[in-house]
PDB file of C-alpha atoms in Angstrom:
ATOM      1  CA  UNK E  18       0.013   0.001   0.039  1.00 60.00           C
ATOM      2  CA  UNK E  19       1.061   3.644  -0.025  1.00 68.00           C
ATOM      3  CA  UNK E  20       2.138   2.955   3.479  1.00 70.00           C
ATOM      4  CA  UNK E  21       4.988   0.949   4.874  1.00 76.00           C
ATOM      5  CA  UNK E  22       5.625  -0.260   8.445  1.00 79.00           C
ATOM      6  CA  UNK E  23       9.131   0.985   9.553  1.00 88.00           C
ATOM      7  CA  UNK E  24      11.507  -1.841  10.347  1.00 92.00           C
ATOM      8  CA  UNK E  25      14.261  -1.635  12.930  1.00 94.00           C
ATOM      9  CA  UNK E  26      17.763  -2.189  11.564  1.00 95.00           C
ATOM     10  CA  UNK E  27      19.539  -4.866  13.637  1.00 97.00           C
ATOM     11  CA  UNK E  28      22.760  -5.535  11.743  1.00 96.00           C
ATOM     12  CA  UNK E  29      24.554  -4.337   8.612  1.00 95.00           C
ATOM     13  CA  UNK E  30      27.129  -6.161   6.479  1.00 91.00           C
ATOM     14  CA  UNK E  31      28.217  -5.546   2.909  1.00 89.00           C
ATOM     15  CA  UNK E  32      25.360  -3.331   1.825  1.00 90.00           C
ATOM     16  CA  UNK E  33      22.811  -5.695   3.386  1.00 94.00           C
ATOM     17  CA  UNK E  34      20.902  -5.161   6.559  1.00 96.00           C
ATOM     18  CA  UNK E  35      19.000  -7.496   8.797  1.00 96.00           C
ATOM     19  CA  UNK E  36      15.861  -5.723   9.843  1.00 95.00           C
ATOM     20  CA  UNK E  37      13.030  -6.583  12.282  1.00 92.00           C
ATOM     21  CA  UNK E  38       9.440  -6.029  11.084  1.00 83.00           C
ATOM     22  CA  UNK E  39       7.576  -6.300  14.335  1.00 79.00           C
ATOM     23  CA  UNK E  40       9.209  -9.567  15.159  1.00 86.00           C
ATOM     24  CA  UNK E  41       9.771 -10.878  11.642  1.00 86.00           C
ATOM     25  CA  UNK E  42      13.397 -10.705  10.440  1.00 91.00           C
ATOM     26  CA  UNK E  43      14.474 -10.102   6.914  1.00 91.00           C
ATOM     27  CA  UNK E  44      17.563  -9.349   4.899  1.00 93.00           C
ATOM     28  CA  UNK E  45      17.220  -6.193   2.790  1.00 93.00           C
ATOM     29  CA  UNK E  46      19.449  -4.276   0.379  1.00 93.00           C
ATOM     30  CA  UNK E  47      21.048  -0.969   1.379  1.00 94.00           C
ATOM     31  CA  UNK E  48      22.208  -0.171  -2.105  1.00 91.00           C
ATOM     32  CA  UNK E  49      19.976   2.864  -2.354  1.00 88.00           C
ATOM     33  CA  UNK E  50      20.508   4.179   1.135  1.00 88.00           C
ATOM     34  CA  UNK E  51      24.016   3.714   2.355  1.00 83.00           C
ATOM     35  CA  UNK E  52      24.074   5.791   5.567  1.00 86.00           C
ATOM     36  CA  UNK E  53      21.680   3.688   7.665  1.00 89.00           C
ATOM     37  CA  UNK E  54      22.922   2.448  11.029  1.00 91.00           C
ATOM     38  CA  UNK E  55      21.883  -0.264  13.473  1.00 94.00           C
ATOM     39  CA  UNK E  56      19.183   1.004  15.780  1.00 93.00           C
ATOM     40  CA  UNK E  57      17.755   3.292  13.104  1.00 92.00           C
ATOM     41  CA  UNK E  58      14.391   2.525  11.475  1.00 94.00           C
ATOM     42  CA  UNK E  59      13.917   2.043   7.771  1.00 93.00           C
ATOM     43  CA  UNK E  60      11.125   2.042   5.243  1.00 90.00           C
ATOM     44  CA  UNK E  61      11.498  -1.009   3.048  1.00 89.00           C
ATOM     45  CA  UNK E  62      10.009  -1.621  -0.363  1.00 88.00           C
ATOM     46  CA  UNK E  63      10.428  -4.837  -2.286  1.00 87.00           C
ATOM     47  CA  UNK E  64      13.591  -5.776  -0.365  1.00 89.00           C
ATOM     48  CA  UNK E  65      15.232  -2.339  -0.462  1.00 91.00           C
ATOM     49  CA  UNK E  66      15.717   0.296   2.146  1.00 92.00           C
ATOM     50  CA  UNK E  67      14.255   3.423   0.542  1.00 90.00           C
ATOM     51  CA  UNK E  68      14.277   5.750   3.504  1.00 89.00           C
ATOM     52  CA  UNK E  69      15.457   5.876   7.091  1.00 91.00           C
ATOM     53  CA  UNK E  70      13.590   7.342  10.064  1.00 87.00           C
ATOM     54  CA  UNK E  71      14.701   8.396  13.635  1.00 86.00           C
ATOM     55  CA  UNK E  72      13.455   5.987  16.337  1.00 88.00           C
ATOM     56  CA  UNK E  73      10.906   8.394  17.870  1.00 88.00           C
ATOM     57  CA  UNK E  74       9.275   9.211  14.552  1.00 84.00           C
ATOM     58  CA  UNK E  75       9.282   5.498  13.573  1.00 87.00           C
ATOM     59  CA  UNK E  76       7.696   4.372  16.830  1.00 86.00           C
ATOM     60  CA  UNK E  77       4.997   7.072  16.484  1.00 83.00           C
ATOM     61  CA  UNK E  78       4.417   5.939  12.848  1.00 81.00           C
ATOM     62  CA  UNK E  79       4.187   2.273  13.848  1.00 81.00           C
ATOM     63  CA  UNK E  80       1.579   3.158  16.487  1.00 81.00           C
ATOM     64  CA  UNK E  81      -0.494   5.210  14.076  1.00 77.00           C
ATOM     65  CA  UNK E  82      -0.329   2.598  11.273  1.00 74.00           C
ATOM     66  CA  UNK E  83      -1.581  -0.053  13.721  1.00 73.00           C
ATOM     67  CA  UNK E  84      -4.473   2.275  14.646  1.00 72.00           C
ATOM     68  CA  UNK E  85      -5.419   2.878  10.953  1.00 64.00           C
ATOM     69  CA  UNK E  86      -5.062  -0.754   9.897  1.00 61.00           C
ATOM     70  CA  UNK E  87      -7.025  -2.248  12.871  1.00 60.00           C
TER      71      UNK E  87
ATOM     72  CA  UNK J  14       9.821  24.013  -7.730  1.00 48.00           C
ATOM     73  CA  UNK J  15       7.384  22.937 -10.336  1.00 60.00           C
ATOM     74  CA  UNK J  16       3.743  23.406  -9.231  1.00 88.00           C
ATOM     75  CA  UNK J  17       2.304  20.926 -11.686  1.00 93.00           C
ATOM     76  CA  UNK J  18       4.436  18.089 -10.246  1.00 95.00           C
ATOM     77  CA  UNK J  19       3.608  18.996  -6.728  1.00 96.00           C
ATOM     78  CA  UNK J  20      -0.101  19.177  -7.548  1.00 97.00           C
ATOM     79  CA  UNK J  21       0.041  15.785  -9.251  1.00 97.00           C
ATOM     80  CA  UNK J  22       1.864  14.278  -6.223  1.00 97.00           C
ATOM     81  CA  UNK J  23      -0.757  15.750  -3.935  1.00 97.00           C
ATOM     82  CA  UNK J  24      -3.615  14.677  -6.274  1.00 98.00           C
ATOM     83  CA  UNK J  25      -2.545  10.957  -6.037  1.00 97.00           C
ATOM     84  CA  UNK J  26      -1.484  11.123  -2.381  1.00 96.00           C
ATOM     85  CA  UNK J  27      -4.691  12.519  -1.018  1.00 96.00           C
ATOM     86  CA  UNK J  28      -6.832   9.934   0.811  1.00 92.00           C
ATOM     87  CA  UNK J  29      -4.214   7.213   0.835  1.00 89.00           C
ATOM     88  CA  UNK J  30      -3.363   5.496   4.115  1.00 84.00           C
ATOM     89  CA  UNK J  31       0.062   7.214   4.441  1.00 85.00           C
ATOM     90  CA  UNK J  32      -1.613  10.684   4.197  1.00 88.00           C
ATOM     91  CA  UNK J  33      -4.199   9.631   6.770  1.00 84.00           C
ATOM     92  CA  UNK J  34      -1.620   8.370   9.236  1.00 81.00           C
ATOM     93  CA  UNK J  35       0.464  11.535   8.842  1.00 83.00           C
ATOM     94  CA  UNK J  36      -2.844  13.646   9.026  1.00 88.00           C
ATOM     95  CA  UNK J  37      -2.070  15.487   5.742  1.00 94.00           C
ATOM     96  CA  UNK J  38      -5.467  15.031   4.133  1.00 95.00           C
ATOM     97  CA  UNK J  39      -6.930  18.392   5.041  1.00 97.00           C
ATOM     98  CA  UNK J  40      -3.768  20.195   3.945  1.00 97.00           C
ATOM     99  CA  UNK J  41      -3.779  18.301   0.544  1.00 97.00           C
ATOM    100  CA  UNK J  42      -7.501  18.910  -0.036  1.00 97.00           C
ATOM    101  CA  UNK J  43      -7.053  22.634   0.594  1.00 97.00           C
ATOM    102  CA  UNK J  44      -4.071  22.741  -1.646  1.00 97.00           C
ATOM    103  CA  UNK J  45      -5.963  20.978  -4.497  1.00 96.00           C
ATOM    104  CA  UNK J  46      -8.899  23.483  -3.968  1.00 96.00           C
ATOM    105  CA  UNK J  47      -6.484  26.451  -4.140  1.00 95.00           C
ATOM    106  CA  UNK J  48      -7.101  27.433  -0.506  1.00 97.00           C
ATOM    107  CA  UNK J  49      -3.666  26.411   0.754  1.00 96.00           C
ATOM    108  CA  UNK J  50      -0.986  28.650  -0.617  1.00 94.00           C
ATOM    109  CA  UNK J  51       1.997  27.543   1.521  1.00 96.00           C
ATOM    110  CA  UNK J  52       3.781  25.303  -1.087  1.00 96.00           C
ATOM    111  CA  UNK J  53       6.806  24.578   1.282  1.00 96.00           C
ATOM    112  CA  UNK J  54       4.406  23.145   3.883  1.00 97.00           C
ATOM    113  CA  UNK J  55       2.802  21.006   1.275  1.00 97.00           C
ATOM    114  CA  UNK J  56       6.194  20.006  -0.133  1.00 96.00           C
ATOM    115  CA  UNK J  57       7.262  18.944   3.396  1.00 95.00           C
ATOM    116  CA  UNK J  58       4.122  16.857   3.856  1.00 95.00           C
ATOM    117  CA  UNK J  59       4.718  15.066   0.538  1.00 95.00           C
ATOM    118  CA  UNK J  60       8.351  14.437   1.508  1.00 92.00           C
ATOM    119  CA  UNK J  61       7.182  12.761   4.780  1.00 89.00           C
ATOM    120  CA  UNK J  62       5.366  10.159   2.743  1.00 90.00           C
ATOM    121  CA  UNK J  63       6.954   6.880   1.745  1.00 85.00           C
ATOM    122  CA  UNK J  64       6.527   7.593  -2.027  1.00 89.00           C
ATOM    123  CA  UNK J  65       8.828  10.558  -1.895  1.00 91.00           C
ATOM    124  CA  UNK J  66      11.905   8.332  -2.050  1.00 90.00           C
ATOM    125  CA  UNK J  67      10.813   7.217  -5.494  1.00 93.00           C
ATOM    126  CA  UNK J  68      10.458  10.850  -6.788  1.00 94.00           C
ATOM    127  CA  UNK J  69      14.043  11.383  -5.864  1.00 93.00           C
ATOM    128  CA  UNK J  70      15.237   8.229  -7.640  1.00 92.00           C
ATOM    129  CA  UNK J  71      13.234   8.986 -10.759  1.00 94.00           C
ATOM    130  CA  UNK J  72      14.180  12.656 -10.768  1.00 94.00           C
ATOM    131  CA  UNK J  73      17.853  11.737 -10.549  1.00 93.00           C
ATOM    132  CA  UNK J  74      17.472   9.192 -13.441  1.00 93.00           C
ATOM    133  CA  UNK J  75      15.582  11.486 -15.836  1.00 94.00           C
ATOM    134  CA  UNK J  76      17.496  14.562 -14.711  1.00 95.00           C
ATOM    135  CA  UNK J  77      14.439  16.433 -13.595  1.00 94.00           C
ATOM    136  CA  UNK J  78      13.436  17.891 -10.167  1.00 94.00           C
ATOM    137  CA  UNK J  79      11.796  15.458  -7.783  1.00 94.00           C
ATOM    138  CA  UNK J  80       8.624  17.624  -8.084  1.00 94.00           C
ATOM    139  CA  UNK J  81       8.709  17.993 -11.792  1.00 95.00           C
ATOM    140  CA  UNK J  82       5.427  17.005 -13.445  1.00 95.00           C
ATOM    141  CA  UNK J  83       7.211  14.236 -15.463  1.00 95.00           C
ATOM    142  CA  UNK J  84       8.820  12.763 -12.387  1.00 95.00           C
ATOM    143  CA  UNK J  85       5.554  12.560 -10.420  1.00 95.00           C
ATOM    144  CA  UNK J  86       3.561  11.312 -13.459  1.00 96.00           C
ATOM    145  CA  UNK J  87       6.126   8.559 -14.194  1.00 96.00           C
ATOM    146  CA  UNK J  88       5.914   7.421 -10.534  1.00 96.00           C
ATOM    147  CA  UNK J  89       2.131   7.461 -10.241  1.00 97.00           C
ATOM    148  CA  UNK J  90       0.973   6.502 -13.750  1.00 96.00           C
ATOM    149  CA  UNK J  91       4.053   5.338 -15.705  1.00 95.00           C
ATOM    150  CA  UNK J  92       3.043   7.828 -18.455  1.00 93.00           C
ATOM    151  CA  UNK J  93       4.458   8.811 -20.946  1.00 87.00           C
ATOM    152  CA  UNK J  94       5.451   5.794 -23.086  1.00 75.00           C
ATOM    153  CA  UNK J  95       8.879   4.869 -21.675  1.00 79.00           C
ATOM    154  CA  UNK J  96      10.388   1.717 -20.147  1.00 86.00           C
ATOM    155  CA  UNK J  97       9.610   1.256 -16.455  1.00 90.00           C
ATOM    156  CA  UNK J  98      12.147   3.186 -14.420  1.00 91.00           C
ATOM    157  CA  UNK J  99      14.267   0.878 -12.284  1.00 91.00           C
ATOM    158  CA  UNK J 100      17.162   1.522  -9.859  1.00 88.00           C
ATOM    159  CA  UNK J 101      19.343  -1.435  -8.954  1.00 86.00           C
ATOM    160  CA  UNK J 102      16.403  -3.774  -9.623  1.00 84.00           C
ATOM    161  CA  UNK J 103      13.838  -1.747  -7.744  1.00 89.00           C
ATOM    162  CA  UNK J 104      11.040  -0.675 -10.050  1.00 93.00           C
ATOM    163  CA  UNK J 105      10.012   2.996  -9.343  1.00 94.00           C
ATOM    164  CA  UNK J 106       6.339   2.768 -10.253  1.00 96.00           C
ATOM    165  CA  UNK J 107       3.473   2.917  -7.868  1.00 96.00           C
ATOM    166  CA  UNK J 108       1.644  -0.121  -9.190  1.00 96.00           C
ATOM    167  CA  UNK J 109       4.810  -2.163  -8.636  1.00 94.00           C
ATOM    168  CA  UNK J 110       5.567  -0.835  -5.125  1.00 92.00           C
ATOM    169  CA  UNK J 111       2.093  -1.632  -3.827  1.00 91.00           C
ATOM    170  CA  UNK J 112       2.638  -5.337  -4.473  1.00 89.00           C
ATOM    171  CA  UNK J 113       5.607  -5.493  -2.119  1.00 80.00           C
ATOM    172  CA  UNK J 114       3.389  -4.493   0.742  1.00 69.00           C
ATOM    173  CA  UNK J 115       1.517  -7.739   0.697  1.00 64.00           C
ATOM    174  CA  UNK J 116       4.714  -9.742   1.396  1.00 57.00           C
ATOM    175  CA  UNK J 117       5.285  -8.012   4.705  1.00 54.00           C
ATOM    176  CA  UNK J 118       1.706  -7.728   5.802  1.00 61.00           C
ATOM    177  CA  UNK J 119       0.091 -11.143   5.353  1.00 62.00           C
ATOM    178  CA  UNK J 120      -3.185  -9.751   6.749  1.00 67.00           C
ATOM    179  CA  UNK J 121      -3.646  -7.255   3.964  1.00 75.00           C
ATOM    180  CA  UNK J 122      -6.376  -8.358   1.550  1.00 82.00           C
ATOM    181  CA  UNK J 123      -5.990  -8.364  -2.131  1.00 87.00           C
ATOM    182  CA  UNK J 124      -9.005  -5.875  -2.362  1.00 89.00           C
ATOM    183  CA  UNK J 125      -6.935  -3.344  -0.336  1.00 87.00           C
ATOM    184  CA  UNK J 126      -3.948  -3.675  -2.671  1.00 89.00           C
ATOM    185  CA  UNK J 127      -6.354  -3.315  -5.642  1.00 93.00           C
ATOM    186  CA  UNK J 128      -7.711  -0.119  -4.091  1.00 93.00           C
ATOM    187  CA  UNK J 129      -4.111   1.150  -3.575  1.00 92.00           C
ATOM    188  CA  UNK J 130      -3.019   0.585  -7.188  1.00 95.00           C
ATOM    189  CA  UNK J 131      -3.736   3.367  -9.669  1.00 97.00           C
ATOM    190  CA  UNK J 132      -6.593   1.962 -11.641  1.00 97.00           C
ATOM    191  CA  UNK J 133      -7.581   2.666 -15.235  1.00 96.00           C
ATOM    192  CA  UNK J 134     -11.341   2.884 -15.685  1.00 97.00           C
ATOM    193  CA  UNK J 135     -13.936   4.037 -18.240  1.00 98.00           C
ATOM    194  CA  UNK J 136     -16.981   6.033 -17.128  1.00 98.00           C
ATOM    195  CA  UNK J 137     -20.232   4.108 -17.622  1.00 98.00           C
ATOM    196  CA  UNK J 138     -22.756   6.209 -15.718  1.00 98.00           C
ATOM    197  CA  UNK J 139     -22.800   9.441 -13.764  1.00 97.00           C
ATOM    198  CA  UNK J 140     -25.124   9.937 -10.753  1.00 96.00           C
ATOM    199  CA  UNK J 141     -24.022  11.144  -7.243  1.00 96.00           C
ATOM    200  CA  UNK J 142     -21.144   8.782  -7.698  1.00 97.00           C
ATOM    201  CA  UNK J 143     -19.820   7.429 -11.008  1.00 98.00           C
ATOM    202  CA  UNK J 144     -20.041   3.823 -12.207  1.00 98.00           C
ATOM    203  CA  UNK J 145     -16.902   2.738 -14.088  1.00 98.00           C
ATOM    204  CA  UNK J 146     -15.568  -0.310 -15.931  1.00 98.00           C
ATOM    205  CA  UNK J 147     -12.259  -1.256 -14.450  1.00 97.00           C
ATOM    206  CA  UNK J 148      -9.701  -4.083 -14.405  1.00 95.00           C
ATOM    207  CA  UNK J 149      -9.159  -5.728 -11.001  1.00 96.00           C
ATOM    208  CA  UNK J 150      -5.922  -6.983  -9.546  1.00 95.00           C
ATOM    209  CA  UNK J 151      -6.236 -10.774  -9.009  1.00 93.00           C
ATOM    210  CA  UNK J 152      -4.037 -13.037  -6.845  1.00 89.00           C
ATOM    211  CA  UNK J 153      -3.811 -16.452  -8.287  1.00 90.00           C
ATOM    212  CA  UNK J 154      -3.483 -19.815  -6.488  1.00 87.00           C
ATOM    213  CA  UNK J 155       0.306 -19.882  -7.094  1.00 88.00           C
ATOM    214  CA  UNK J 156       0.543 -16.503  -5.291  1.00 85.00           C
ATOM    215  CA  UNK J 157       1.338 -14.584  -8.522  1.00 90.00           C
ATOM    216  CA  UNK J 158      -0.671 -11.556  -9.563  1.00 93.00           C
ATOM    217  CA  UNK J 159      -2.363 -10.504 -12.752  1.00 95.00           C
ATOM    218  CA  UNK J 160      -4.844  -7.935 -13.990  1.00 96.00           C
ATOM    219  CA  UNK J 161      -8.224  -9.355 -14.880  1.00 95.00           C
ATOM    220  CA  UNK J 162      -8.678  -9.671 -18.665  1.00 92.00           C
ATOM    221  CA  UNK J 163     -12.319  -8.659 -18.592  1.00 94.00           C
ATOM    222  CA  UNK J 164     -13.488  -5.390 -17.017  1.00 95.00           C
ATOM    223  CA  UNK J 165     -16.094  -5.328 -14.266  1.00 96.00           C
ATOM    224  CA  UNK J 166     -18.113  -2.362 -13.009  1.00 97.00           C
ATOM    225  CA  UNK J 167     -17.983  -0.543  -9.728  1.00 97.00           C
ATOM    226  CA  UNK J 168     -19.021   2.751  -8.134  1.00 98.00           C
ATOM    227  CA  UNK J 169     -16.447   5.364  -7.108  1.00 98.00           C
ATOM    228  CA  UNK J 170     -16.383   8.936  -6.011  1.00 98.00           C
ATOM    229  CA  UNK J 171     -16.335  11.631  -8.603  1.00 97.00           C
ATOM    230  CA  UNK J 172     -13.288  13.007  -6.816  1.00 97.00           C
ATOM    231  CA  UNK J 173     -11.094  15.388  -8.821  1.00 97.00           C
ATOM    232  CA  UNK J 174     -12.218  14.768 -12.445  1.00 97.00           C
ATOM    233  CA  UNK J 175     -13.167  18.096 -14.020  1.00 96.00           C
ATOM    234  CA  UNK J 176     -16.861  18.611 -14.803  1.00 95.00           C
ATOM    235  CA  UNK J 177     -16.304  18.729 -18.516  1.00 97.00           C
ATOM    236  CA  UNK J 178     -14.671  15.264 -18.381  1.00 97.00           C
ATOM    237  CA  UNK J 179     -17.580  13.658 -16.463  1.00 97.00           C
ATOM    238  CA  UNK J 180     -18.983  11.985 -19.474  1.00 97.00           C
ATOM    239  CA  UNK J 181     -19.731   8.437 -20.558  1.00 97.00           C
ATOM    240  CA  UNK J 182     -16.769   6.623 -22.125  1.00 98.00           C
ATOM    241  CA  UNK J 183     -14.180   9.017 -20.766  1.00 98.00           C
ATOM    242  CA  UNK J 184     -11.044   7.255 -19.479  1.00 98.00           C
ATOM    243  CA  UNK J 185     -10.000   8.155 -15.917  1.00 98.00           C
ATOM    244  CA  UNK J 186      -7.684   7.005 -13.085  1.00 98.00           C
ATOM    245  CA  UNK J 187      -8.852   6.214  -9.658  1.00 98.00           C
ATOM    246  CA  UNK J 188      -7.099   5.544  -6.375  1.00 97.00           C
ATOM    247  CA  UNK J 189      -8.800   4.386  -3.052  1.00 95.00           C
ATOM    248  CA  UNK J 190     -12.115   4.586  -5.002  1.00 96.00           C
ATOM    249  CA  UNK J 191     -11.747   8.302  -5.699  1.00 97.00           C
ATOM    250  CA  UNK J 192     -11.509   9.407  -9.311  1.00 98.00           C
ATOM    251  CA  UNK J 193      -8.336  11.450  -9.836  1.00 98.00           C
ATOM    252  CA  UNK J 194      -8.031  12.672 -13.470  1.00 98.00           C
ATOM    253  CA  UNK J 195      -9.190  12.068 -16.974  1.00 98.00           C
ATOM    254  CA  UNK J 196      -6.836  10.405 -19.371  1.00 98.00           C
ATOM    255  CA  UNK J 197      -6.529  10.358 -23.136  1.00 97.00           C
ATOM    256  CA  UNK J 198      -7.094   6.852 -24.535  1.00 97.00           C
ATOM    257  CA  UNK J 199      -3.366   6.387 -25.352  1.00 96.00           C
ATOM    258  CA  UNK J 200      -2.475   7.306 -21.739  1.00 96.00           C
ATOM    259  CA  UNK J 201      -5.013   4.848 -20.373  1.00 96.00           C
ATOM    260  CA  UNK J 202      -3.533   2.099 -22.582  1.00 95.00           C
ATOM    261  CA  UNK J 203      -0.072   3.070 -21.454  1.00 95.00           C
ATOM    262  CA  UNK J 204      -0.950   2.940 -17.729  1.00 96.00           C
ATOM    263  CA  UNK J 205      -2.668  -0.470 -18.136  1.00 95.00           C
ATOM    264  CA  UNK J 206       0.289  -1.855 -20.124  1.00 95.00           C
ATOM    265  CA  UNK J 207       2.830  -0.510 -17.623  1.00 96.00           C
ATOM    266  CA  UNK J 208       0.721  -2.052 -14.790  1.00 96.00           C
ATOM    267  CA  UNK J 209       0.810  -5.418 -16.459  1.00 96.00           C
ATOM    268  CA  UNK J 210       4.625  -5.142 -17.076  1.00 95.00           C
ATOM    269  CA  UNK J 211       5.144  -4.227 -13.407  1.00 95.00           C
ATOM    270  CA  UNK J 212       3.016  -7.151 -12.201  1.00 95.00           C
ATOM    271  CA  UNK J 213       5.018  -9.503 -14.557  1.00 95.00           C
ATOM    272  CA  UNK J 214       8.288  -8.126 -13.200  1.00 94.00           C
ATOM    273  CA  UNK J 215       7.082  -8.587  -9.556  1.00 93.00           C
ATOM    274  CA  UNK J 216       5.923 -12.153 -10.323  1.00 93.00           C
ATOM    275  CA  UNK J 217       9.415 -12.944 -11.793  1.00 92.00           C
ATOM    276  CA  UNK J 218      11.240 -11.499  -8.723  1.00 86.00           C
ATOM    277  CA  UNK J 219       9.067 -13.231  -6.171  1.00 82.00           C
TER     278      UNK J 219
END
């Protein structure tokens, strides 16, 4: 949808990141966004990080998305 | 900043879940009605949405501003007739990006993804709402997607289609059951073809 749940970046290695989507782990590409760091949140689309978000903003977004998609 | 591109980005972003979550809908509607004049505020709101990353990628590829009309139109409708824009294997076209959401959100129904894609439709009847012929997104048993070969009818909001275009047989786009704009026949064919190409690409990758 025109909405994506932010995922927490757990680990980074060789332009790949392991992210946590509310408990579900996935490996995603960092080829488009290279300055992400563990602990940051990322917006993922089709296996690519397309945007990063500060933790506070991400946590607020996750809460609001859960409200909207209830 | 190009107003036409910003207006197009707002036209297609209004009413979608991202705009609802970020509480931008009133701002977007006022901007579309000409009541909101603060373009920087609208631009910031657009940049807070998930899709804005794609405007940047497309803009860089076609050497246009991220708010250029061509940039926004390529992302939302795939028009004009060009190859699908890709960056390192990621397809920068809305009707491709929506399919990715279903993989991370197993509870999202196919109907929601269908509402989220930019649909091509032809006006059949105009009353308080408009009845259109459209082509649904289908999820097959093998988990691949396709566009229905035969059109079906549904009722949608008149939305933002200009009065002079609210006529039987006019091609339009709609998003979240709100009509967005009228298209020429060749544009409608282009959007439908690009959508099918994006779905095929998604099916191959997944």
